[in-house]
Amino acid sequence: MLARIFPDRFVPVLLATILFASVLPVRGDAVPIAQGLSTAAIVLLFFLNGVRLPRDEVLHGIRNWKLQGSALAFCFGAMALLGLAAQAAMAPLLPATLALGFLFLGILPSTVQSATAASSLAGGNVAASVVAAALLNLSGVALSPLLFALLAGSAGEIHGEAVLRIVSILLLPFVVGQVVQRWLRPWVLAHRGLATVMDRTAIAIAVYVAFSAAVVAGIWGLLDGREIALVLVAVAVLLALSFGGAWALGGLLNLARPDRITLLFSGAQKSIAVGAPLAATLFPPAIAGMVLVPILVYHMAQLILSAWIAPGLNKKPAGARRQEV
């Protein structure tokens, strides 16, 4: 039953993390220790991403410029504008930092593992999915903070300390991972299960620490049932527009069906693996937890939606797929 409700096992992990932070948030003298642990986990996460993302495959796969270019444009262009529109629509109805979270959601890169897994399950171009995920995340390390600063106005001002944290906590470990990729990537690929556990543990720690600060600052006192419902409705609309828009764009570009499926999941999914660390880097702890609410809801919803629609996309008769290609 749980497998049907939560097709991806990370969904209940995130739900449990939020619940645990709500009941037992980090307080007092434990806060600096928890923040240090969260920073270490983020550094490890981005180092592993640097080791794992296939630089050579990205350079080779860029030759499929139609697919990879449309994925970049949709993920960082169309989705950023959708996030900006959602922020504007929600600003009169929600606390300002919560509404800002919709813009923050829009500028994030795509997921890596779940987008590739969904594309594979749906009969998409798996090799192109790996390249798209890598290219989007390579670009997102630098592009996401810049887009946020550009679109968020005064709320998105990135000061020198934040720039230093982005470079030292996110970019530098990622670059080091790319440098040592030649030696460590075979080990990481041979131990995918362990690497996935390490990834998800790091994300859960970052979410727990950020959400704990928001709980201590009174997030559940600031949000009532109406506002939570508004967040859910706004995320549902964003999901419909993002998945529908990515699928429609693939049709307009006359992409082969496997490439169209790759564009669907690579373009419409958003990464909490980048979102949680970036929020912890850009915002004070009490604000970061509130900003993360939309991406937390969106991330869990996209995993469930992708797991449900992917098998249906793969059920189309082989003859019909050949005709489209």
Tab-separated table of C-alpha atoms in Angstrom:
chain	number	residue	atom	x	y	z
A	1	MET	CA	0.000	0.000	0.000
A	2	LEU	CA	2.783	2.428	0.931
A	3	ALA	CA	4.580	1.594	-2.304
A	4	ARG	CA	1.498	2.602	-4.276
A	5	ILE	CA	1.048	5.865	-2.368
A	6	PHE	CA	4.768	6.710	-2.299
A	7	PRO	CA	6.419	5.087	-5.340
A	8	ASP	CA	9.750	6.707	-4.444
A	9	ARG	CA	11.123	5.743	-1.018
A	10	PHE	CA	12.594	9.205	-0.504
A	11	VAL	CA	9.111	10.739	-0.193
A	12	PRO	CA	8.360	9.185	3.233
A	13	VAL	CA	11.924	10.036	4.306
A	14	LEU	CA	11.279	13.724	3.597
A	15	LEU	CA	7.884	13.562	5.317
A	16	ALA	CA	9.479	11.936	8.370
A	17	THR	CA	12.226	14.586	8.392
A	18	ILE	CA	9.685	17.416	8.405
A	19	LEU	CA	7.656	15.707	11.132
A	20	PHE	CA	10.739	15.064	13.245
A	21	ALA	CA	11.865	18.693	12.882
A	22	SER	CA	8.379	19.860	13.879
A	23	VAL	CA	8.315	17.700	17.031
A	24	LEU	CA	12.003	17.824	18.020
A	25	PRO	CA	13.661	20.857	16.394
A	26	VAL	CA	17.286	21.712	17.087
A	27	ARG	CA	17.506	24.283	19.885
A	28	GLY	CA	19.988	26.144	22.032
A	29	ASP	CA	23.574	24.931	22.231
A	30	ALA	CA	22.878	22.126	19.754
A	31	VAL	CA	22.236	24.600	16.902
A	32	PRO	CA	25.910	25.330	16.006
A	33	ILE	CA	26.707	21.604	16.104
A	34	ALA	CA	23.739	20.789	13.844
A	35	GLN	CA	24.649	23.581	11.431
A	36	GLY	CA	28.231	22.314	11.265
A	37	LEU	CA	26.979	18.795	10.567
A	38	SER	CA	24.635	20.140	7.881
A	39	THR	CA	27.481	22.062	6.231
A	40	ALA	CA	29.679	18.951	6.231
A	41	ALA	CA	26.833	16.923	4.707
A	42	ILE	CA	26.322	19.551	1.983
A	43	VAL	CA	30.034	19.560	1.147
A	44	LEU	CA	29.974	15.761	0.865
A	45	LEU	CA	26.824	15.889	-1.290
A	46	PHE	CA	28.323	18.284	-3.823
A	47	PHE	CA	31.652	16.467	-3.820
A	48	LEU	CA	29.836	13.225	-4.695
A	49	ASN	CA	27.848	15.035	-7.379
A	50	GLY	CA	31.105	16.282	-8.861
A	51	VAL	CA	32.541	12.763	-8.831
A	52	ARG	CA	29.438	11.182	-10.318
A	53	LEU	CA	28.339	13.596	-13.054
A	54	PRO	CA	29.952	12.404	-16.299
A	55	ARG	CA	31.853	15.377	-17.719
A	56	ASP	CA	33.016	13.519	-20.826
A	57	GLU	CA	29.498	12.238	-21.540
A	58	VAL	CA	28.117	15.757	-21.166
A	59	LEU	CA	30.584	17.133	-23.710
A	60	HIS	CA	29.746	14.276	-26.078
A	61	GLY	CA	25.990	14.543	-25.550
A	62	ILE	CA	25.847	18.285	-26.200
A	63	ARG	CA	25.855	17.361	-29.883
A	64	ASN	CA	22.134	16.641	-29.457
A	65	TRP	CA	21.700	20.389	-29.160
A	66	LYS	CA	17.977	20.350	-29.914
A	67	LEU	CA	17.151	18.210	-26.880
A	68	GLN	CA	19.781	19.527	-24.493
A	69	GLY	CA	19.177	23.151	-25.462
A	70	SER	CA	15.421	22.811	-24.983
A	71	ALA	CA	15.968	21.149	-21.583
A	72	LEU	CA	18.203	24.031	-20.470
A	73	ALA	CA	15.769	26.643	-21.799
A	74	PHE	CA	12.750	25.023	-20.168
A	75	CYS	CA	14.404	24.263	-16.813
A	76	PHE	CA	16.017	27.672	-16.290
A	77	GLY	CA	13.853	29.824	-18.562
A	78	ALA	CA	10.232	28.694	-18.613
A	79	MET	CA	10.325	27.245	-15.090
A	80	ALA	CA	11.988	30.363	-13.671
A	81	LEU	CA	9.230	32.492	-15.214
A	82	LEU	CA	6.572	30.124	-13.862
A	83	GLY	CA	8.136	30.438	-10.416
A	84	LEU	CA	8.191	34.224	-10.725
A	85	ALA	CA	4.515	34.243	-11.759
A	86	ALA	CA	3.614	31.951	-8.854
A	87	GLN	CA	5.438	34.240	-6.433
A	88	ALA	CA	3.547	37.255	-7.760
A	89	ALA	CA	0.217	35.428	-7.518
A	90	MET	CA	0.865	34.163	-3.990
A	91	ALA	CA	2.464	37.330	-2.559
A	92	PRO	CA	-0.872	38.926	-1.482
A	93	LEU	CA	-2.057	35.628	0.043
A	94	LEU	CA	0.987	34.160	1.808
A	95	PRO	CA	3.878	35.378	3.979
A	96	ALA	CA	6.509	37.049	1.789
A	97	THR	CA	9.245	34.472	2.439
A	98	LEU	CA	6.886	31.608	1.657
A	99	ALA	CA	5.807	33.244	-1.619
A	100	LEU	CA	9.491	33.803	-2.426
A	101	GLY	CA	9.909	30.040	-2.185
A	102	PHE	CA	7.980	29.609	-5.450
A	103	LEU	CA	10.529	31.705	-7.315
A	104	PHE	CA	13.303	29.773	-5.569
A	105	LEU	CA	11.684	26.542	-6.786
A	106	GLY	CA	11.616	27.809	-10.362
A	107	ILE	CA	15.346	28.593	-10.639
A	108	LEU	CA	16.592	25.209	-9.389
A	109	PRO	CA	18.091	22.590	-11.730
A	110	SER	CA	16.491	19.240	-12.450
A	111	THR	CA	16.960	16.080	-10.437
A	112	VAL	CA	19.627	13.572	-11.458
A	113	GLN	CA	18.652	10.080	-10.350
A	114	SER	CA	14.861	10.365	-10.316
A	115	ALA	CA	14.612	12.091	-13.725
A	116	THR	CA	16.831	9.421	-15.285
A	117	ALA	CA	14.943	6.609	-13.544
A	118	ALA	CA	11.557	7.991	-14.648
A	119	SER	CA	12.805	8.414	-18.218
A	120	SER	CA	14.040	4.823	-18.251
A	121	LEU	CA	10.731	3.539	-16.867
A	122	ALA	CA	8.813	5.541	-19.495
A	123	GLY	CA	10.881	4.276	-22.432
A	124	GLY	CA	12.820	7.514	-22.891
A	125	ASN	CA	16.345	8.160	-24.129
A	126	VAL	CA	18.244	7.109	-21.002
A	127	ALA	CA	21.686	8.152	-22.273
A	128	ALA	CA	20.331	11.605	-23.140
A	129	SER	CA	18.651	11.762	-19.704
A	130	VAL	CA	21.998	11.206	-17.990
A	131	VAL	CA	23.577	13.930	-20.109
A	132	ALA	CA	20.668	16.331	-19.541
A	133	ALA	CA	20.727	15.793	-15.779
A	134	ALA	CA	24.479	16.312	-15.658
A	135	LEU	CA	24.382	19.394	-17.892
A	136	LEU	CA	21.534	20.986	-15.940
A	137	ASN	CA	23.240	20.389	-12.599
A	138	LEU	CA	26.642	21.524	-13.836
A	139	SER	CA	24.976	24.734	-15.044
A	140	GLY	CA	22.749	25.079	-11.991
A	141	VAL	CA	25.584	25.325	-9.458
A	142	ALA	CA	26.400	28.761	-10.856
A	143	LEU	CA	23.240	29.664	-12.791
A	144	SER	CA	20.625	29.121	-10.060
A	145	PRO	CA	22.027	31.740	-7.604
A	146	LEU	CA	22.481	34.217	-10.466
A	147	LEU	CA	18.912	33.718	-11.699
A	148	PHE	CA	17.565	34.130	-8.192
A	149	ALA	CA	19.534	37.359	-7.699
A	150	LEU	CA	18.270	38.639	-11.056
A	151	LEU	CA	14.583	37.828	-10.568
A	152	ALA	CA	14.055	38.278	-6.825
A	153	GLY	CA	14.871	41.994	-6.692
A	154	SER	CA	15.886	43.289	-3.273
A	155	ALA	CA	14.930	39.960	-1.685
A	156	GLY	CA	17.477	38.219	-3.871
A	157	GLU	CA	20.510	40.352	-3.116
A	158	ILE	CA	23.510	38.059	-2.700
A	159	HIS	CA	26.119	39.627	-0.439
A	160	GLY	CA	29.812	38.848	-0.216
A	161	GLU	CA	29.404	36.365	2.635
A	162	ALA	CA	26.764	34.417	0.702
A	163	VAL	CA	28.963	34.376	-2.408
A	164	LEU	CA	31.859	33.043	-0.330
A	165	ARG	CA	29.620	30.321	1.149
A	166	ILE	CA	28.347	29.317	-2.313
A	167	VAL	CA	31.909	29.051	-3.596
A	168	SER	CA	33.336	27.229	-0.566
A	169	ILE	CA	30.416	24.922	0.298
A	170	LEU	CA	28.839	24.223	-3.093
A	171	LEU	CA	31.132	25.097	-5.986
A	172	LEU	CA	34.559	24.149	-4.597
A	173	PRO	CA	33.569	20.597	-3.468
A	174	PHE	CA	31.868	20.097	-6.827
A	175	VAL	CA	35.000	21.188	-8.724
A	176	VAL	CA	37.224	18.979	-6.541
A	177	GLY	CA	34.877	16.069	-7.271
A	178	GLN	CA	35.234	16.735	-10.993
A	179	VAL	CA	39.031	16.846	-10.668
A	180	VAL	CA	39.257	13.483	-8.867
A	181	GLN	CA	36.464	11.934	-10.948
A	182	ARG	CA	38.957	9.896	-12.958
A	183	TRP	CA	39.978	7.931	-9.869
A	184	LEU	CA	36.841	7.886	-7.693
A	185	ARG	CA	33.982	7.624	-10.202
A	186	PRO	CA	34.453	3.869	-10.826
A	187	TRP	CA	34.185	3.239	-7.067
A	188	VAL	CA	31.094	5.439	-6.744
A	189	LEU	CA	29.413	3.714	-9.697
A	190	ALA	CA	30.272	0.317	-8.243
A	191	HIS	CA	28.640	1.325	-4.931
A	192	ARG	CA	25.559	3.154	-6.214
A	193	GLY	CA	23.439	2.052	-3.249
A	194	LEU	CA	25.868	3.482	-0.698
A	195	ALA	CA	26.267	6.704	-2.687
A	196	THR	CA	22.470	7.104	-2.866
A	197	VAL	CA	22.141	6.585	0.896
A	198	MET	CA	24.858	9.185	1.488
A	199	ASP	CA	23.120	11.629	-0.888
A	200	ARG	CA	19.728	11.265	0.734
A	201	THR	CA	21.127	11.392	4.253
A	202	ALA	CA	22.891	14.653	3.421
A	203	ILE	CA	19.671	16.124	1.972
A	204	ALA	CA	17.633	14.974	4.993
A	205	ILE	CA	20.138	16.576	7.390
A	206	ALA	CA	20.059	19.885	5.477
A	207	VAL	CA	16.251	19.871	5.412
A	208	TYR	CA	16.039	18.944	9.104
A	209	VAL	CA	18.365	21.737	10.241
A	210	ALA	CA	16.706	24.368	8.025
A	211	PHE	CA	13.178	23.321	8.959
A	212	SER	CA	14.096	23.128	12.668
A	213	ALA	CA	15.068	26.801	12.587
A	214	ALA	CA	11.776	27.642	10.905
A	215	VAL	CA	9.839	25.669	13.550
A	216	VAL	CA	11.656	27.463	16.371
A	217	ALA	CA	10.866	30.758	14.635
A	218	GLY	CA	7.161	29.787	14.655
A	219	ILE	CA	6.427	28.575	11.128
A	220	TRP	CA	3.384	26.567	12.245
A	221	GLY	CA	2.053	29.621	14.043
A	222	LEU	CA	2.461	31.719	10.913
A	223	LEU	CA	0.729	29.234	8.612
A	224	ASP	CA	-2.914	28.296	8.989
A	225	GLY	CA	-4.919	25.660	7.121
A	226	ARG	CA	-5.942	28.113	4.393
A	227	GLU	CA	-2.330	29.045	3.622
A	228	ILE	CA	-1.193	25.410	3.568
A	229	ALA	CA	-4.047	24.644	1.174
A	230	LEU	CA	-2.966	27.560	-1.039
A	231	VAL	CA	0.568	26.155	-1.203
A	232	LEU	CA	-0.789	22.750	-2.218
A	233	VAL	CA	-3.018	24.277	-4.912
A	234	ALA	CA	-0.195	26.461	-6.260
A	235	VAL	CA	2.166	23.482	-6.423
A	236	ALA	CA	-0.502	21.408	-8.202
A	237	VAL	CA	-0.919	24.177	-10.801
A	238	LEU	CA	2.864	24.430	-11.237
A	239	LEU	CA	3.101	20.665	-11.710
A	240	ALA	CA	0.390	20.723	-14.373
A	241	LEU	CA	2.002	23.641	-16.207
A	242	SER	CA	5.541	22.313	-15.963
A	243	PHE	CA	4.855	18.713	-16.991
A	244	GLY	CA	2.277	19.759	-19.575
A	245	GLY	CA	4.525	22.522	-20.910
A	246	ALA	CA	7.592	20.276	-21.204
A	247	TRP	CA	5.572	17.619	-23.040
A	248	ALA	CA	4.027	20.235	-25.355
A	249	LEU	CA	7.446	21.767	-26.098
A	250	GLY	CA	8.770	18.372	-27.130
A	251	GLY	CA	5.841	18.059	-29.530
A	252	LEU	CA	6.373	21.533	-30.985
A	253	LEU	CA	10.046	20.735	-31.579
A	254	ASN	CA	9.041	17.441	-33.233
A	255	LEU	CA	11.363	15.480	-30.974
A	256	ALA	CA	11.442	11.706	-31.300
A	257	ARG	CA	9.286	10.129	-28.615
A	258	PRO	CA	12.227	8.904	-26.461
A	259	ASP	CA	13.766	12.413	-26.554
A	260	ARG	CA	10.382	13.964	-25.792
A	261	ILE	CA	10.099	11.773	-22.699
A	262	THR	CA	13.600	12.794	-21.632
A	263	LEU	CA	12.662	16.475	-21.998
A	264	LEU	CA	9.499	15.903	-19.956
A	265	PHE	CA	11.275	14.614	-16.853
A	266	SER	CA	14.510	16.588	-17.185
A	267	GLY	CA	12.730	19.870	-17.790
A	268	ALA	CA	9.854	19.653	-15.317
A	269	GLN	CA	11.506	18.075	-12.271
A	270	LYS	CA	13.278	20.202	-9.647
A	271	SER	CA	16.056	19.161	-7.286
A	272	ILE	CA	15.817	19.331	-3.499
A	273	ALA	CA	19.429	18.080	-3.535
A	274	VAL	CA	20.438	21.533	-4.771
A	275	GLY	CA	17.529	23.435	-3.210
A	276	ALA	CA	18.166	22.573	0.449
A	277	PRO	CA	21.904	23.369	0.414
A	278	LEU	CA	21.398	26.526	-1.648
A	279	ALA	CA	18.674	27.807	0.693
A	280	ALA	CA	20.930	27.133	3.681
A	281	THR	CA	23.667	29.111	1.932
A	282	LEU	CA	21.586	32.080	0.764
A	283	PHE	CA	19.227	32.654	3.692
A	284	PRO	CA	19.391	32.890	7.493
A	285	PRO	CA	18.259	29.585	9.099
A	286	ALA	CA	14.820	30.843	10.190
A	287	ILE	CA	14.052	32.106	6.666
A	288	ALA	CA	15.532	29.132	4.817
A	289	GLY	CA	12.967	26.722	6.260
A	290	MET	CA	10.045	28.860	5.059
A	291	VAL	CA	11.564	29.339	1.587
A	292	LEU	CA	12.017	25.565	1.280
A	293	VAL	CA	8.326	24.722	1.798
A	294	PRO	CA	7.274	25.001	-1.894
A	295	ILE	CA	10.218	22.960	-3.212
A	296	LEU	CA	9.696	20.325	-0.517
A	297	VAL	CA	6.054	19.911	-1.553
A	298	TYR	CA	6.889	20.079	-5.267
A	299	HIS	CA	9.732	17.573	-4.972
A	300	MET	CA	7.608	14.989	-3.187
A	301	ALA	CA	4.691	15.528	-5.575
A	302	GLN	CA	6.872	15.250	-8.708
A	303	LEU	CA	8.323	11.935	-7.541
A	304	ILE	CA	4.838	10.515	-7.024
A	305	LEU	CA	3.527	11.948	-10.312
A	306	SER	CA	6.534	10.725	-12.316
A	307	ALA	CA	6.284	7.217	-10.893
A	308	TRP	CA	2.591	7.116	-11.819
A	309	ILE	CA	2.790	8.494	-15.382
A	310	ALA	CA	6.051	6.847	-16.523
A	311	PRO	CA	4.613	3.312	-16.948
A	312	GLY	CA	1.689	4.733	-18.909
A	313	LEU	CA	4.030	6.481	-21.341
A	314	ASN	CA	5.794	3.167	-21.927
A	315	LYS	CA	2.574	1.290	-22.710
A	316	LYS	CA	2.163	2.826	-26.153
A	317	PRO	CA	2.446	0.108	-28.836
A	318	ALA	CA	5.920	-0.282	-30.271
A	319	GLY	CA	4.625	0.221	-33.813
A	320	ALA	CA	3.132	3.587	-32.928
A	321	ARG	CA	6.389	4.636	-31.308
A	322	ARG	CA	8.351	3.691	-34.424
A	323	GLN	CA	6.027	5.762	-36.578
A	324	GLU	CA	6.554	8.828	-34.398
A	325	VAL	CA	10.322	8.390	-34.477
